[in-house]
Tab-separated table of C-alpha atoms and ligand atoms in Angstrom:
chain	number	residue	atom	x	y	z
T	1	UNK	CA	-85.291	6.134	100.256
T	2	UNK	CA	-87.039	5.577	96.945
T	3	UNK	CA	-90.530	6.871	96.255
T	4	UNK	CA	-92.351	5.460	93.272
T	5	UNK	CA	-94.665	8.004	91.791
T	6	UNK	CA	-95.531	7.491	88.037
T	7	UNK	CA	-97.703	10.626	87.671
T	8	UNK	CA	-97.908	12.652	84.481
T	9	UNK	CA	-95.535	15.587	84.779
T	10	UNK	CA	-97.801	17.870	82.786
T	11	UNK	CA	-100.856	16.974	84.872
T	12	UNK	CA	-101.583	20.682	85.612
T	13	UNK	CA	-101.496	21.536	81.923
T	14	UNK	CA	-103.702	18.505	81.079
T	15	UNK	CA	-106.298	19.668	83.618
T	16	UNK	CA	-106.485	23.031	81.897
T	17	UNK	CA	-106.726	21.271	78.547
T	18	UNK	CA	-109.680	19.294	79.798
T	19	UNK	CA	-111.296	22.459	81.071
T	20	UNK	CA	-110.856	24.031	77.656
T	21	UNK	CA	-112.235	20.964	75.949
T	22	UNK	CA	-115.412	20.994	78.052
T	23	UNK	CA	-115.962	24.743	77.563
T	24	UNK	CA	-115.578	24.387	73.816
T	25	UNK	CA	-117.812	21.307	73.749
T	26	UNK	CA	-120.498	23.115	75.641
T	27	UNK	CA	-120.466	25.921	73.083
T	28	UNK	CA	-120.127	23.505	70.145
T	29	UNK	CA	-116.894	25.224	69.125
T	30	UNK	CA	-114.216	23.431	67.025
T	31	UNK	CA	-110.705	24.345	68.045
T	32	UNK	CA	-107.742	23.281	65.853
T	33	UNK	CA	-104.116	23.676	66.683
T	34	UNK	CA	-101.812	24.485	63.756
T	35	UNK	CA	-98.221	23.438	64.314
T	36	UNK	CA	-95.208	23.703	61.990
T	37	UNK	CA	-91.713	25.154	61.669
T	38	UNK	CA	-91.135	28.912	61.450
T	39	UNK	CA	-92.128	29.947	57.903
T	40	UNK	CA	-93.965	26.698	57.049
T	41	UNK	CA	-97.004	28.767	56.040
T	42	UNK	CA	-99.330	28.599	59.068
T	43	UNK	CA	-100.414	32.242	58.788
T	44	UNK	CA	-100.695	32.024	55.046
T	45	UNK	CA	-102.769	28.889	55.366
T	46	UNK	CA	-105.039	30.712	57.780
T	47	UNK	CA	-105.357	33.717	55.402
T	48	UNK	CA	-106.301	31.472	52.519
T	49	UNK	CA	-108.686	29.388	54.659
T	50	UNK	CA	-110.408	32.328	56.226
T	51	UNK	CA	-111.150	33.708	52.701
T	52	UNK	CA	-113.061	30.523	51.983
T	53	UNK	CA	-115.098	30.205	55.159
T	54	UNK	CA	-115.327	33.492	57.017
T	55	UNK	CA	-118.593	34.528	55.330
T	56	UNK	CA	-120.415	31.358	56.296
T	57	UNK	CA	-118.960	30.610	59.696
T	58	UNK	CA	-118.101	32.564	62.740
T	59	UNK	CA	-114.346	32.092	63.046
T	60	UNK	CA	-111.581	33.507	65.167
T	61	UNK	CA	-107.917	33.002	65.572
T	62	UNK	CA	-105.579	32.707	68.552
T	63	UNK	CA	-102.118	33.819	67.461
T	64	UNK	CA	-99.245	32.482	69.471
T	65	UNK	CA	-96.057	34.478	68.922
T	66	UNK	CA	-92.928	34.894	71.022
T	67	UNK	CA	-92.901	38.740	70.777
T	68	UNK	CA	-94.466	40.427	67.775
T	69	UNK	CA	-98.060	41.081	66.605
T	70	UNK	CA	-97.233	40.648	62.933
T	71	UNK	CA	-99.292	37.521	62.344
T	72	UNK	CA	-102.223	38.947	64.309
T	73	UNK	CA	-102.159	42.033	62.098
T	74	UNK	CA	-102.271	39.874	58.986
T	75	UNK	CA	-105.298	38.041	60.365
T	76	UNK	CA	-107.021	41.263	61.406
T	77	UNK	CA	-106.873	42.439	57.821
T	78	UNK	CA	-109.257	39.606	57.013
T	79	UNK	CA	-111.795	41.106	59.365
T	80	UNK	CA	-111.654	38.146	61.720
T	81	UNK	CA	-111.518	38.352	65.532
T	82	UNK	CA	-108.011	37.591	66.748
T	83	UNK	CA	-106.483	37.173	70.161
T	84	UNK	CA	-102.786	37.554	70.439
T	85	UNK	CA	-100.723	35.572	72.998
T	86	UNK	CA	-97.132	36.650	73.448
T	87	UNK	CA	-95.305	33.835	75.201
T	88	UNK	CA	-92.134	35.913	75.874
T	89	UNK	CA	-89.536	33.171	75.923
T	90	UNK	CA	-91.699	30.088	75.829
T	91	UNK	CA	-91.501	28.065	72.676
T	92	UNK	CA	-95.053	26.760	72.801
T	93	UNK	CA	-98.572	27.551	73.882
T	94	UNK	CA	-99.859	25.829	76.941
T	95	UNK	CA	-103.458	25.127	77.975
T	96	UNK	CA	-103.583	27.838	80.627
T	97	UNK	CA	-102.594	30.578	78.172
T	98	UNK	CA	-105.111	29.305	75.689
T	99	UNK	CA	-107.805	29.240	78.411
T	100	UNK	CA	-107.390	32.939	78.874
T	101	UNK	CA	-107.581	33.590	75.110
T	102	UNK	CA	-110.722	31.522	74.714
T	103	UNK	CA	-112.381	33.481	77.553
T	104	UNK	CA	-111.215	36.739	75.972
T	105	UNK	CA	-112.666	35.791	72.584
T	106	UNK	CA	-115.907	34.371	73.872
T	107	UNK	CA	-117.095	37.428	75.755
T	108	UNK	CA	-119.255	38.684	72.955
T	109	UNK	CA	-119.527	35.899	70.395
T	110	UNK	CA	-119.811	32.127	70.319
T	111	UNK	CA	-117.590	31.009	67.494
T	112	UNK	CA	-118.013	28.030	65.198
T	113	UNK	CA	-114.285	27.498	64.736
T	114	UNK	CA	-111.264	28.816	66.641
T	115	UNK	CA	-107.933	28.391	64.909
T	116	UNK	CA	-104.837	28.426	67.049
T	117	UNK	CA	-101.531	29.249	65.360
T	118	UNK	CA	-98.909	27.791	67.641
T	119	UNK	CA	-95.336	29.056	67.915
T	120	UNK	CA	-93.252	28.108	64.896
T	121	UNK	CA	-91.527	24.985	66.191
T	122	UNK	CA	-91.797	21.308	65.334
T	123	UNK	CA	-90.756	20.046	68.788
T	124	UNK	CA	-92.200	21.839	71.756
T	125	UNK	CA	-95.763	22.594	70.724
T	126	UNK	CA	-96.313	18.890	70.072
T	127	UNK	CA	-95.704	18.057	73.746
T	128	UNK	CA	-98.617	20.169	75.043
T	129	UNK	CA	-102.284	19.462	74.865
T	130	UNK	CA	-104.176	22.737	74.749
T	131	UNK	CA	-107.630	21.222	74.630
T	132	UNK	CA	-107.849	21.221	70.848
T	133	UNK	CA	-110.050	18.868	68.834
T	134	UNK	CA	-107.155	18.283	66.519
T	135	UNK	CA	-103.507	19.118	66.059
T	136	UNK	CA	-102.806	19.848	62.399
T	137	UNK	CA	-99.275	19.462	61.101
T	138	UNK	CA	-98.062	22.048	58.526
T	139	UNK	CA	-94.990	21.114	56.556
T	140	UNK	CA	-93.707	23.045	53.530
T	141	UNK	CA	-91.930	21.359	50.631
T	142	UNK	CA	-88.891	23.609	51.162
T	143	UNK	CA	-88.168	21.976	54.548
T	144	UNK	CA	-87.439	18.486	53.158
T	145	UNK	CA	-89.357	15.242	53.368
T	146	UNK	CA	-87.077	13.937	56.154
T	147	UNK	CA	-88.669	16.230	58.723
T	148	UNK	CA	-91.526	13.793	59.287
T	149	UNK	CA	-89.217	11.074	60.551
T	150	UNK	CA	-86.944	13.514	62.379
T	151	UNK	CA	-89.779	14.991	64.425
T	152	UNK	CA	-92.152	12.032	64.803
T	153	UNK	CA	-94.114	13.228	67.817
T	154	UNK	CA	-96.025	15.926	65.959
T	155	UNK	CA	-96.642	13.810	62.894
T	156	UNK	CA	-97.868	10.809	64.925
T	157	UNK	CA	-100.298	12.992	66.849
T	158	UNK	CA	-101.629	15.065	63.944
T	159	UNK	CA	-105.222	14.603	62.715
T	160	UNK	CA	-104.126	15.858	59.304
T	161	UNK	CA	-100.991	16.858	57.396
T	162	UNK	CA	-100.912	19.896	55.187
T	163	UNK	CA	-98.054	19.996	52.750
T	164	UNK	CA	-97.692	23.674	51.720
T	165	UNK	CA	-95.842	25.625	49.043
T	166	UNK	CA	-96.782	23.033	46.396
T	167	UNK	CA	-96.179	25.601	43.617
T	168	UNK	CA	-92.481	25.407	44.625
T	169	UNK	CA	-92.342	21.596	44.674
T	170	UNK	CA	-90.560	21.283	41.351
T	171	UNK	CA	-87.763	23.556	42.650
T	172	UNK	CA	-87.007	21.325	45.553
T	173	UNK	CA	-85.846	17.722	46.113
T	174	UNK	CA	-88.851	17.073	48.436
T	175	UNK	CA	-89.700	13.416	47.726
T	176	UNK	CA	-93.457	13.156	48.020
T	177	UNK	CA	-93.446	9.323	48.001
T	178	UNK	CA	-90.943	9.221	50.908
T	179	UNK	CA	-92.923	11.814	52.809
T	180	UNK	CA	-96.176	9.949	52.419
T	181	UNK	CA	-94.576	6.599	53.353
T	182	UNK	CA	-93.022	7.999	56.507
T	183	UNK	CA	-96.220	9.773	57.486
T	184	UNK	CA	-98.333	6.677	56.872
T	185	UNK	CA	-96.034	4.716	59.186
T	186	UNK	CA	-96.522	7.110	61.976
T	187	UNK	CA	-100.122	7.898	61.288
T	188	UNK	CA	-102.052	5.450	59.154
T	189	UNK	CA	-105.417	7.278	59.100
T	190	UNK	CA	-104.849	11.013	58.947
T	191	UNK	CA	-105.487	12.663	55.540
T	192	UNK	CA	-102.708	14.516	53.672
T	193	UNK	CA	-103.654	17.744	51.900
T	194	UNK	CA	-101.297	19.291	49.334
T	195	UNK	CA	-101.893	22.961	49.058
T	196	UNK	CA	-100.534	26.264	47.883
T	197	UNK	CA	-101.567	29.046	50.181
T	198	UNK	CA	-100.629	31.960	47.936
T	199	UNK	CA	-102.344	30.498	44.911
T	200	UNK	CA	-105.216	29.136	47.009
T	201	UNK	CA	-104.658	25.717	45.388
T	202	UNK	CA	-105.896	22.450	46.822
T	203	UNK	CA	-107.682	23.998	49.773
T	204	UNK	CA	-111.181	22.620	49.082
T	205	UNK	CA	-110.519	19.132	50.569
T	206	UNK	CA	-108.900	20.701	53.653
T	207	UNK	CA	-111.892	23.000	54.163
T	208	UNK	CA	-114.257	20.032	53.687
T	209	UNK	CA	-112.257	18.120	56.303
T	210	UNK	CA	-112.485	21.022	58.763
T	211	UNK	CA	-116.268	21.400	58.278
T	212	UNK	CA	-116.811	17.706	58.671
T	213	UNK	CA	-114.948	17.896	61.992
T	214	UNK	CA	-117.029	20.935	62.934
T	215	UNK	CA	-120.207	18.983	62.230
T	216	UNK	CA	-118.968	16.072	64.284
T	217	UNK	CA	-118.539	13.655	61.369
W	1	UNK	CA	-87.107	25.264	75.877
W	2	UNK	CA	-90.271	23.442	76.864
W	3	UNK	CA	-87.962	21.897	79.483
W	4	UNK	CA	-88.733	24.910	81.698
W	5	UNK	CA	-92.425	23.933	81.740
W	6	UNK	CA	-91.519	20.314	82.416
W	7	UNK	CA	-89.355	21.330	85.378
W	8	UNK	CA	-92.140	23.508	86.750
W	9	UNK	CA	-94.474	20.539	86.435
W	10	UNK	CA	-91.904	18.408	88.320
W	11	UNK	CA	-91.587	20.936	91.139
W	12	UNK	CA	-95.394	20.960	91.612
W	13	UNK	CA	-95.493	17.195	91.666
W	14	UNK	CA	-92.565	16.847	94.060
W	15	UNK	CA	-93.939	19.515	96.426
W	16	UNK	CA	-97.178	17.547	96.654
W	17	UNK	CA	-95.184	14.410	97.476
W	18	UNK	CA	-93.119	16.286	100.055
W	19	UNK	CA	-96.301	17.333	101.922
W	20	UNK	CA	-97.312	13.730	102.152
W	21	UNK	CA	-94.024	12.023	102.813
W	22	UNK	CA	-92.106	14.715	104.735
W	23	UNK	CA	-88.703	14.229	103.157
W	24	UNK	CA	-85.985	16.905	103.352
W	25	UNK	CA	-83.825	16.494	100.253
W	26	UNK	CA	-84.377	15.044	96.819
W	27	UNK	CA	-81.246	13.436	95.358
W	28	UNK	CA	-82.621	12.060	92.124
W	29	UNK	CA	-85.698	12.675	90.024
W	30	UNK	CA	-86.391	9.940	87.518
W	31	UNK	CA	-88.499	10.787	84.486
W	32	UNK	CA	-89.911	8.242	82.004
W	33	UNK	CA	-91.088	9.235	78.610
W	34	UNK	CA	-91.825	7.923	75.148
W	35	UNK	CA	-89.316	7.465	72.338
W	36	UNK	CA	-90.693	10.496	70.487
W	37	UNK	CA	-90.621	13.021	73.320
W	38	UNK	CA	-87.829	15.492	72.766
W	39	UNK	CA	-86.385	15.845	76.239
W	40	UNK	CA	-82.757	16.814	76.792
W	41	UNK	CA	-81.449	15.570	80.147
W	42	UNK	CA	-78.793	18.293	80.068
W	43	UNK	CA	-81.336	21.069	79.477
W	44	UNK	CA	-83.656	19.704	82.151
W	45	UNK	CA	-80.855	19.749	84.700
W	46	UNK	CA	-79.818	23.215	83.714
W	47	UNK	CA	-83.406	24.439	84.127
W	48	UNK	CA	-83.700	22.706	87.477
W	49	UNK	CA	-80.577	24.404	88.793
W	50	UNK	CA	-81.954	27.806	87.986
W	51	UNK	CA	-85.510	27.299	89.079
W	52	UNK	CA	-85.189	25.032	92.139
W	53	UNK	CA	-82.777	27.073	94.232
W	54	UNK	CA	-83.805	27.092	97.847
W	55	UNK	CA	-86.164	24.158	97.506
W	56	UNK	CA	-85.721	20.477	98.449
W	57	UNK	CA	-84.827	20.006	94.720
W	58	UNK	CA	-81.823	22.305	94.777
W	59	UNK	CA	-79.341	19.417	94.548
W	60	UNK	CA	-81.524	16.953	92.661
W	61	UNK	CA	-80.231	15.337	89.505
W	62	UNK	CA	-82.760	14.577	86.796
W	63	UNK	CA	-82.484	11.302	84.937
W	64	UNK	CA	-84.518	10.459	81.808
W	65	UNK	CA	-85.466	6.941	80.848
W	66	UNK	CA	-87.104	6.144	77.537
W	67	UNK	CA	-90.061	3.753	77.593
W	68	UNK	CA	-89.677	0.999	75.040
W	69	UNK	CA	-91.488	1.877	71.826
W	70	UNK	CA	-94.687	-0.048	71.243
W	71	UNK	CA	-95.414	-1.268	67.748
W	72	UNK	CA	-98.278	-3.188	66.132
W	73	UNK	CA	-98.041	-5.567	63.241
W	74	UNK	CA	-100.843	-5.047	60.734
W	75	UNK	CA	-100.335	-8.562	59.292
W	76	UNK	CA	-100.618	-10.689	62.450
W	77	UNK	CA	-102.095	-7.863	64.650
W	78	UNK	CA	-99.584	-8.736	67.463
W	79	UNK	CA	-97.843	-6.057	69.464
W	80	UNK	CA	-94.153	-5.896	70.149
W	81	UNK	CA	-91.694	-3.560	71.876
W	82	UNK	CA	-88.472	-2.002	70.586
W	83	UNK	CA	-85.877	-0.599	72.991
W	84	UNK	CA	-84.018	1.501	70.449
W	85	UNK	CA	-85.355	3.820	67.858
W	86	UNK	CA	-84.649	2.389	64.408
W	87	UNK	CA	-85.432	3.985	61.003
W	88	UNK	CA	-89.165	3.909	60.531
W	89	UNK	CA	-89.121	1.797	57.421
W	90	UNK	CA	-86.649	-0.777	58.735
W	91	UNK	CA	-88.745	-2.224	61.471
W	92	UNK	CA	-90.160	-5.681	60.987
W	93	UNK	CA	-92.518	-7.795	63.139
W	94	UNK	CA	-90.586	-10.239	65.320
W	95	UNK	CA	-93.529	-12.695	65.229
W	96	UNK	CA	-94.178	-12.947	61.519
W	97	UNK	CA	-91.383	-10.836	59.863
W	98	UNK	CA	-93.972	-8.644	58.131
W	99	UNK	CA	-92.839	-5.117	57.328
W	100	UNK	CA	-96.332	-3.823	57.562
W	101	UNK	CA	-95.879	-2.520	61.152
W	102	UNK	CA	-96.841	0.801	62.703
W	103	UNK	CA	-95.574	2.519	65.896
W	104	UNK	CA	-98.062	2.927	68.720
W	105	UNK	CA	-96.057	5.218	70.934
W	106	UNK	CA	-96.837	6.330	74.446
W	107	UNK	CA	-95.986	10.044	74.245
W	108	UNK	CA	-96.564	10.923	77.911
W	109	UNK	CA	-93.944	12.324	80.272
W	110	UNK	CA	-94.047	10.654	83.723
W	111	UNK	CA	-92.434	11.405	87.053
W	112	UNK	CA	-91.323	7.871	87.595
W	113	UNK	CA	-89.674	7.861	90.999
W	114	UNK	CA	-87.721	10.008	93.512
W	115	UNK	CA	-84.609	9.222	95.548
W	116	UNK	CA	-85.092	11.200	98.802
W	117	UNK	CA	-83.907	11.600	102.371
L	301	GTP	N1	-95.318	30.041	47.285
L	301	GTP	C1	-95.750	29.869	48.533
L	301	GTP	N2	-95.341	30.666	49.529
L	301	GTP	C2	-95.921	30.443	50.711
L	301	GTP	C3	-96.911	29.493	50.990
L	301	GTP	N3	-97.218	29.523	52.236
L	301	GTP	C4	-96.531	30.446	52.840
L	301	GTP	N4	-95.707	31.087	51.936
L	301	GTP	C5	-94.721	32.150	52.136
L	301	GTP	O1	-93.775	31.700	53.114
L	301	GTP	C6	-93.452	32.700	53.999
L	301	GTP	C7	-93.760	32.241	55.451
L	301	GTP	O2	-95.144	32.134	55.556
L	301	GTP	P1	-95.927	32.365	56.920
L	301	GTP	O3	-97.380	32.148	56.667
L	301	GTP	O4	-95.603	33.686	57.525
L	301	GTP	O5	-95.341	31.168	57.783
L	301	GTP	P2	-95.661	30.823	59.357
L	301	GTP	O6	-95.655	29.369	59.420
L	301	GTP	O7	-96.872	31.519	59.768
L	301	GTP	O8	-94.381	31.416	60.038
L	301	GTP	P3	-94.143	31.778	61.648
L	301	GTP	O9	-95.484	32.317	62.120
L	301	GTP	O10	-93.076	32.778	61.635
L	301	GTP	O11	-93.792	30.451	62.325
L	301	GTP	C8	-94.225	33.916	53.571
L	301	GTP	O12	-93.338	34.730	52.791
L	301	GTP	C9	-95.349	33.355	52.767
L	301	GTP	O13	-95.850	34.255	51.816
L	301	GTP	C10	-97.311	28.667	49.874
L	301	GTP	O14	-98.205	27.794	49.961
L	301	GTP	N5	-96.729	28.930	48.630
L	302	MG	MG1	-97.195	32.780	61.334
L	303	ZN	ZN1	-96.633	-9.873	62.570
């Protein structure tokens, strides 16, 4: 016998994501979900971004990591509240895990912005809504411009693309035109920010974009 | 291995169906998803075998169907569907031949149907 269903498989996750979204909305908290390959520069981007905004805004970070606390320790050095989630074997954060982290962080403070650093992976994290206001794609020039077309789900969902390690661009064959063309196909509206995290170059437009989102513009 | 989470989602959904419909065994689980979802049928079946032991899904085979990719033409505004994934920059509008077309994918993963007894 055949039974026709046509329900979303991740309905349970989506319900948690909606719960997160409504909690964050009630507190007027912006949550962004940083996704990129291992080593793309997600933590370095956070470090550089925190330097620019942590004195004016109440910010915190949820660090997704399979096993270690290395990234959380880097963030802690910035004097910013951080909640570590170790996923064990899972290659992505899901909305239920993030719900616990939000609760944990929100006990004493209402934050303006919560950054989530997802597990380094271009595939799995893109499949899961965690209740974020925006998924942000982080791609470094050393990975190659073809990654946009090879992993289209993330790049089609992202509200912005950060191209990192720009100081190394001239050492690579990363074709910026091709990258932009492919990204525009998948995602006509999202802005592209070209940055170098270690030199803190090109970050001002990205920060302006974040704050505009925060202020609901 | 987000396939584990997908399989857990499937088991929840199927258990709910089982309560309603009172079937004993699931033979096939059909999933439908968008062109951009990275779902390996092999990995899903492997996860199912390890997770579903002792349930009505123990012998079930998972089959994945890709939903046709939805595109929109920016020149004539019409929509069209593409069954196979072609290189991004090679797709043209079947109505007006314009190359100014963008994908409008549906990236959801659905439990489409079950074959049960
Ligand atoms: N030159 C340069 N190096 C960078 C930049 N961003 C990151 N790096 C370096 O690249 C390496 C990886 O950076 P991380 O910030 O740890 O990358 P990640 O994406 O957080 O990595 P995972 O958390 O392991 O997925 C480090 O050695 C960084 O110092 C950049 O913009 N320019
Ligand atoms: Mg990191
Ligand atoms: Zn057309």
